[in-house]
Short mmCIF file of C-alpha atoms and ligand atoms in Angstrom, two decimals:
data_model
loop_
_atom_site.label_atom_id
_atom_site.label_comp_id
_atom_site.label_asym_id
_atom_site.label_seq_id
_atom_site.Cartn_x
_atom_site.Cartn_y
_atom_site.Cartn_z
CA MET M 477 56.85 42.14 24.97
CA ASN M 478 58.08 44.83 27.81
CA ARG M 479 54.84 45.75 29.83
CA ILE M 480 54.44 49.55 30.62
CA ALA M 481 52.53 50.78 33.81
CA TYR M 482 51.84 54.78 34.11
CA VAL M 483 53.00 56.13 37.73
CA ASN M 484 52.19 59.72 38.14
CA GLY M 485 52.73 61.18 34.90
CA GLN M 486 55.38 58.64 33.20
CA TYR M 487 55.01 55.60 31.33
CA THR M 488 57.90 53.41 32.99
CA ALA M 489 58.74 49.94 32.81
CA HIS M 490 56.43 47.84 34.85
CA HIS M 491 59.36 45.91 36.56
CA ALA M 492 60.83 49.49 37.44
CA ALA M 493 57.36 51.11 38.54
CA ALA M 494 57.24 51.94 42.14
CA VAL M 495 55.81 54.31 44.40
CA HIS M 496 57.46 56.25 47.47
CA VAL M 497 57.37 54.82 51.03
CA GLU M 498 55.48 57.85 52.17
CA ASP M 499 52.91 57.17 49.58
CA ARG M 500 49.51 57.41 51.75
CA GLY M 501 48.31 54.36 49.97
CA TYR M 502 51.14 52.55 51.01
CA GLN M 503 51.33 53.56 54.54
CA PHE M 504 47.58 54.01 55.44
CA SER M 505 45.41 52.13 52.62
CA ASP M 506 44.53 56.24 51.91
CA GLY M 507 43.30 55.48 48.55
CA VAL M 508 40.87 53.90 46.03
CA TYR M 509 41.00 52.04 42.56
CA GLU M 510 39.01 50.68 40.07
CA VAL M 511 39.56 47.37 37.71
CA ILE M 512 37.80 48.50 34.42
CA PRO M 513 37.53 45.08 31.83
CA VAL M 514 38.72 45.14 28.65
CA VAL M 515 37.41 43.32 25.60
CA ALA M 516 38.10 43.24 21.84
CA GLY M 517 40.93 46.16 23.25
CA LYS M 518 37.63 48.24 24.42
CA GLN M 519 36.57 49.40 28.16
CA ILE M 520 33.57 48.21 29.07
CA ASP M 521 31.82 50.70 31.41
CA SER M 522 34.42 53.03 31.65
CA VAL M 523 31.59 55.33 32.45
CA GLY M 524 30.32 53.77 35.50
CA HIS M 525 33.95 53.39 36.46
CA MET M 526 34.96 57.08 36.20
CA GLU M 527 31.36 57.90 37.94
CA ARG M 528 32.34 55.51 41.07
CA LEU M 529 35.70 56.55 41.32
CA ALA M 530 34.53 60.15 41.38
CA ARG M 531 32.44 59.03 44.21
CA SER M 532 34.61 57.40 46.16
CA LEU M 533 37.28 59.93 45.88
CA SER M 534 34.80 62.55 46.86
CA GLU M 535 33.81 60.46 49.76
CA LEU M 536 37.03 60.85 51.08
CA ARG M 537 37.80 64.30 49.99
CA ILE M 538 41.12 63.06 47.98
CA PRO M 539 41.22 65.35 45.18
CA ALA M 540 41.16 64.36 41.46
CA PRO M 541 44.69 63.69 40.04
CA MET M 542 43.43 64.88 36.40
CA SER M 543 39.99 65.45 34.69
CA GLU M 544 38.06 62.42 33.47
CA ARG M 545 38.95 63.05 30.14
CA ALA M 546 42.36 63.25 30.71
CA MET M 547 42.32 60.30 32.79
CA ASN M 548 40.50 57.96 29.79
CA LEU M 549 43.07 59.22 27.35
CA VAL M 550 46.02 57.69 29.78
CA ILE M 551 43.97 54.41 30.16
CA ASN M 552 43.58 54.08 26.60
CA GLU M 553 47.24 54.85 25.89
CA VAL M 554 48.05 52.15 28.52
CA ILE M 555 45.98 49.53 27.02
CA ARG M 556 47.47 50.60 23.56
CA ARG M 557 50.95 50.70 24.64
CA ASN M 558 50.37 46.89 26.39
CA ARG M 559 48.76 45.76 23.37
CA VAL M 560 45.82 44.41 25.84
CA ARG M 561 43.26 42.55 23.63
CA ASN M 562 41.03 41.12 26.31
CA GLY M 563 42.16 41.59 29.89
CA TYR M 564 41.54 44.42 32.30
CA VAL M 565 43.06 48.31 33.92
CA TYR M 566 43.76 48.58 36.97
CA LEU M 567 43.56 52.03 38.39
CA GLN M 568 44.77 53.48 41.77
CA VAL M 569 44.23 56.94 43.27
CA THR M 570 46.10 58.00 46.40
CA ARG M 571 46.51 61.09 48.78
CA GLY M 572 49.86 60.92 47.62
CA VAL M 573 53.38 61.46 49.24
CA ALA M 574 53.58 63.53 52.74
CA PRO M 575 55.59 63.00 55.71
CA ARG M 576 53.77 60.26 58.10
CA ASP M 577 50.83 61.51 59.85
CA HIS M 578 47.29 60.39 60.24
CA ALA M 579 45.63 63.89 59.51
CA PHE M 580 45.57 65.02 55.88
CA PRO M 581 48.23 66.98 54.34
CA THR M 582 47.25 70.59 54.13
CA ASP M 583 48.19 70.96 50.18
CA PRO M 584 48.11 67.06 48.81
CA ASP M 585 49.29 65.83 45.59
CA SER M 586 46.90 62.84 44.69
CA ALA M 587 49.07 60.16 43.07
CA LEU M 588 47.82 57.83 40.28
CA VAL M 589 49.00 54.60 38.80
CA ILE M 590 47.34 52.92 36.06
CA TYR M 591 48.04 49.27 34.33
CA ALA M 592 46.98 47.17 32.06
CA ARG M 593 46.99 42.91 32.16
CA PRO M 594 46.00 40.72 29.44
CA LYS M 595 43.58 38.23 30.79
CA SER M 596 42.54 35.06 28.83
CA SER M 597 38.76 34.42 28.94
CA ALA M 598 39.48 30.42 29.25
CA ALA M 599 38.89 30.29 33.33
CA ARG M 600 35.81 32.57 32.81
CA LYS M 601 34.05 30.41 30.35
CA SER M 602 35.10 27.52 31.96
CA ASN M 603 33.46 28.59 35.24
CA ALA M 604 30.70 29.60 33.35
CA GLU M 605 29.99 26.05 32.21
CA THR M 606 30.95 24.03 35.58
CA GLY M 607 29.53 26.55 38.04
CA VAL M 608 31.94 27.55 41.49
CA ALA M 609 31.54 26.78 45.00
CA VAL M 610 31.33 29.81 47.70
CA ILE M 611 31.88 29.53 51.46
CA THR M 612 30.43 31.96 54.21
CA VAL M 613 32.19 33.73 56.13
CA PRO M 614 31.62 36.86 58.88
CA ASP M 615 31.93 40.29 57.46
CA GLN M 616 34.59 42.02 59.59
CA ARG M 617 34.87 45.07 57.39
CA TRP M 618 34.58 48.66 58.27
CA ALA M 619 31.23 50.46 57.67
CA ARG M 620 32.02 52.18 54.49
CA ARG M 621 32.18 49.49 52.23
CA ASP M 622 30.53 51.45 49.44
CA ILE M 623 33.54 53.21 49.05
CA LYS M 624 36.19 51.23 46.18
CA THR M 625 39.21 51.63 48.83
CA VAL M 626 42.27 49.63 48.58
CA SER M 627 41.76 48.59 52.27
CA LEU M 628 41.21 45.13 51.41
CA LEU M 629 42.65 43.35 54.43
CA PRO M 630 39.52 41.63 55.32
CA ASN M 631 38.82 40.84 51.89
CA CYS M 632 41.80 39.12 51.40
CA LEU M 633 41.17 36.85 54.41
CA ALA M 634 38.24 35.95 53.19
CA LYS M 635 39.51 34.99 49.81
CA GLN M 636 41.90 32.71 51.60
CA ALA M 637 39.83 31.22 53.72
CA ALA M 638 37.48 30.11 50.40
CA LYS M 639 41.10 29.45 48.38
CA GLU M 640 42.36 26.98 51.63
CA ALA M 641 38.54 25.44 51.37
CA GLY M 642 38.87 24.75 47.58
CA ALA M 643 36.14 27.39 46.91
CA TYR M 644 35.95 30.06 44.48
CA GLU M 645 34.80 32.77 46.43
CA ALA M 646 33.33 33.67 50.25
CA PHE M 647 30.34 35.56 50.40
CA MET M 648 30.30 37.49 53.69
CA TYR M 649 27.23 37.87 56.48
CA ASP M 650 26.61 40.83 58.66
CA ARG M 651 25.60 40.55 62.35
CA GLU M 652 21.93 39.70 61.44
CA GLY M 653 22.84 36.77 59.07
CA MET M 654 22.23 38.63 56.09
CA ILE M 655 24.70 38.18 53.02
CA THR M 656 26.37 41.69 52.18
CA GLU M 657 28.34 40.83 49.27
CA GLY M 658 31.82 38.26 48.06
CA SER M 659 35.09 39.25 48.70
CA SER M 660 35.34 40.69 45.46
CA THR M 661 32.32 40.00 44.06
CA ASN M 662 28.44 41.03 44.38
CA ALA M 663 25.70 38.11 45.65
CA TRP M 664 22.73 37.41 43.48
CA ILE M 665 20.13 34.40 44.42
CA VAL M 666 17.08 33.63 41.94
CA ASP M 667 14.00 33.02 44.40
CA GLN M 668 11.81 29.75 43.18
CA GLU M 669 9.71 32.33 41.48
CA GLY M 670 12.71 33.27 39.16
CA ARG M 671 13.03 36.64 40.73
CA LEU M 672 16.68 37.78 40.67
CA ILE M 673 17.64 38.98 44.68
CA THR M 674 20.60 41.15 45.38
CA ARG M 675 21.28 43.68 48.42
CA PRO M 676 20.52 46.79 47.64
CA ALA M 677 23.14 49.66 47.40
CA SER M 678 24.16 51.47 50.58
CA ASN M 679 27.13 51.54 53.18
CA ASP M 680 26.67 47.54 53.43
CA ILE M 681 28.19 46.66 50.12
CA LEU M 682 30.23 47.74 46.78
CA ASN M 683 27.98 49.14 44.12
CA GLY M 684 29.39 47.02 41.64
CA VAL M 685 29.42 48.29 38.04
CA THR M 686 28.69 44.81 36.59
CA ARG M 687 25.74 44.43 39.08
CA LEU M 688 24.62 47.66 37.48
CA ALA M 689 25.00 46.45 34.17
CA LEU M 690 23.27 43.42 34.45
CA MET M 691 19.95 45.46 35.84
CA ALA M 692 20.39 47.52 32.88
CA LEU M 693 20.44 44.05 30.62
CA VAL M 694 18.09 42.36 33.44
CA GLU M 695 15.43 45.27 32.59
CA GLU M 696 15.50 44.91 28.97
CA ALA M 697 14.98 41.33 29.11
CA GLY M 698 11.35 42.24 31.76
CA LEU M 699 13.34 39.50 34.12
CA GLU M 700 11.96 40.88 37.73
CA ILE M 701 14.67 41.89 40.01
CA VAL M 702 13.97 42.47 43.91
CA GLU M 703 16.81 44.67 46.11
CA ARG M 704 16.67 43.34 49.06
CA PRO M 705 19.14 41.46 51.81
CA PHE M 706 18.79 38.02 51.77
CA SER M 707 19.86 35.35 54.88
CA VAL M 708 22.43 32.88 54.66
CA GLU M 709 19.90 30.05 54.92
CA GLU M 710 17.87 31.77 52.06
CA LEU M 711 21.28 31.62 50.00
CA ARG M 712 21.75 27.84 50.65
CA SER M 713 18.18 27.25 49.59
CA ALA M 714 18.02 29.42 46.61
CA ARG M 715 16.93 27.55 43.32
CA GLU M 716 19.89 29.36 41.59
CA VAL M 717 22.71 31.76 43.07
CA PHE M 718 25.67 33.55 40.88
CA LEU M 719 27.89 36.51 41.56
CA THR M 720 28.98 39.36 39.33
CA SER M 721 32.31 41.36 39.31
CA SER M 722 34.46 42.90 36.54
CA SER M 723 36.45 40.25 35.87
CA GLY M 724 34.31 37.13 36.04
CA MET M 725 31.19 38.96 34.40
CA ALA M 726 28.44 36.72 35.77
CA THR M 727 29.67 33.41 37.21
CA PRO M 728 27.12 30.75 38.42
CA VAL M 729 27.62 28.84 41.77
CA VAL M 730 26.40 25.73 42.54
CA LYS M 731 27.63 24.54 46.09
CA VAL M 732 27.53 27.10 48.79
CA ASP M 733 29.28 25.70 51.92
CA ASP M 734 28.15 21.86 51.91
CA ARG M 735 25.30 22.84 50.02
CA VAL M 736 25.01 21.65 46.62
CA ILE M 737 22.72 24.56 44.63
CA GLY M 738 19.61 23.19 42.54
CA ASN M 739 21.09 19.95 40.58
CA GLY M 740 24.85 21.23 40.84
CA ARG M 741 24.88 22.42 37.33
CA PRO M 742 24.27 26.40 36.54
CA GLY M 743 20.53 27.09 36.53
CA SER M 744 18.62 28.11 33.27
CA VAL M 745 17.96 31.91 34.35
CA THR M 746 21.75 32.23 35.16
CA CYS M 747 22.71 31.05 31.78
CA GLY M 748 20.33 33.47 30.03
CA ILE M 749 22.25 36.40 32.25
CA MET M 750 25.23 35.15 31.15
CA GLU M 751 24.51 35.02 27.35
CA ARG M 752 23.15 38.56 27.33
CA PHE M 753 26.69 39.48 29.10
CA GLU M 754 28.54 37.97 26.60
CA SER M 755 26.47 39.69 23.91
CA TYR M 756 26.55 42.81 25.55
CA VAL M 757 30.23 42.99 25.96
CA SER M 758 30.99 41.87 22.30
CA GLY M 759 28.75 44.19 20.52
CA ASP M 760 28.86 47.64 20.06
CA GLU M 761 27.31 49.23 23.14
CA THR M 762 29.76 49.52 26.40
CA GLU M 763 28.34 51.83 28.51
CA ILE M 764 25.00 50.34 29.79
CA ALA M 765 26.00 50.78 33.36
CA ALA M 766 26.38 54.82 32.85
CA GLY M 767 24.32 56.97 35.11
CA ARG M 768 23.35 54.29 37.48
CA ILE M 769 25.65 55.18 40.34
CA SER M 770 23.94 57.48 42.69
CA ALA M 771 25.62 60.09 44.56
N1 PDD B 214 36.48 43.74 42.94
N2 PDD B 214 32.52 44.11 45.75
C1 PDD B 214 33.53 43.90 46.34
C2 PDD B 214 34.32 43.94 47.49
C3 PDD B 214 34.70 44.17 45.03
O1 PDD B 214 35.66 44.32 45.63
C4 PDD B 214 34.46 44.18 43.62
C5 PDD B 214 35.11 44.32 42.52
C6 PDD B 214 32.68 43.81 43.44
C7 PDD B 214 32.27 43.84 41.79
O2 PDD B 214 32.37 45.37 41.47
P1 PDD B 214 32.35 45.60 40.05
O3 PDD B 214 31.41 44.66 39.27
O4 PDD B 214 32.36 46.94 39.84
O5 PDD B 214 33.91 44.89 39.54
C8 PDD B 214 32.10 43.72 44.47
C9 PDD B 214 37.32 43.92 41.84
C10 PDD B 214 36.84 43.66 40.08
C11 PDD B 214 38.74 43.46 42.37
O6 PDD B 214 39.11 44.04 43.74
O7 PDD B 214 39.58 42.74 41.49
#
């Protein structure tokens, strides 16, 4: 099947989809993005993703390329034209094309790229059964990790280190030895009392839409969540560890560096959460994270 991408107002063959050499996203990482999961043809938490996109754009003073309503129509059209049942939508907005100058152009025309890709749930399901390994690495990123920018080089270096170590993800730690998040995921632990612990939303981490959806699901289930930073040592000795992201939903972690977590199998709290998530994404409600991204 011929894949189609949306680039600045046009639906184009994916292999020919391209942006200008002086696009500020290409030259300065002057842009933001979203990854929205698609399950059974429906976007999951599209409102939460649009809210976070609006926040990222406004923090960087990049004008929205079109209204949210119009953008949603384009997203659904891209899903339809690519016949994606299960997969994800990638959406990127940059400050547009302008002669190279670090300062903003005076009258920017934001550039918008949207494409969709099918992805089987097989890898996610196998990770859910066996659990994955993570390593810990120093966090080398800038001070505004709450903005979902395309400036992902430290994240790429961290993920590559994980890959070379035979691990699935790298959890990053700050100068105080406290975990911030994964290179493309949010980090969670379960303490001995069965409480879920995750770092509070601040400039230190990206406030994951999956993180917010999980909070809503867990509140319904009556599990306790404590939002506080946790150390590398706490992570290594946690009862359970898991990570969240749009592509992996909730994924159990069974090894951190050279330490096995629990009995080396996904723990019962994490399994309960994964079950809730599966029934959420396969049910009728799709906007449980809406209204949870704060300004
Ligand atoms: N990554 N933290 C970072 C640094 C991320 O890049 C992501 C998402 C998350 C989880 O956010 P969410 O639950 O909204 O997906 C946390 C996406 C999936 C990516 O870059 O592919």
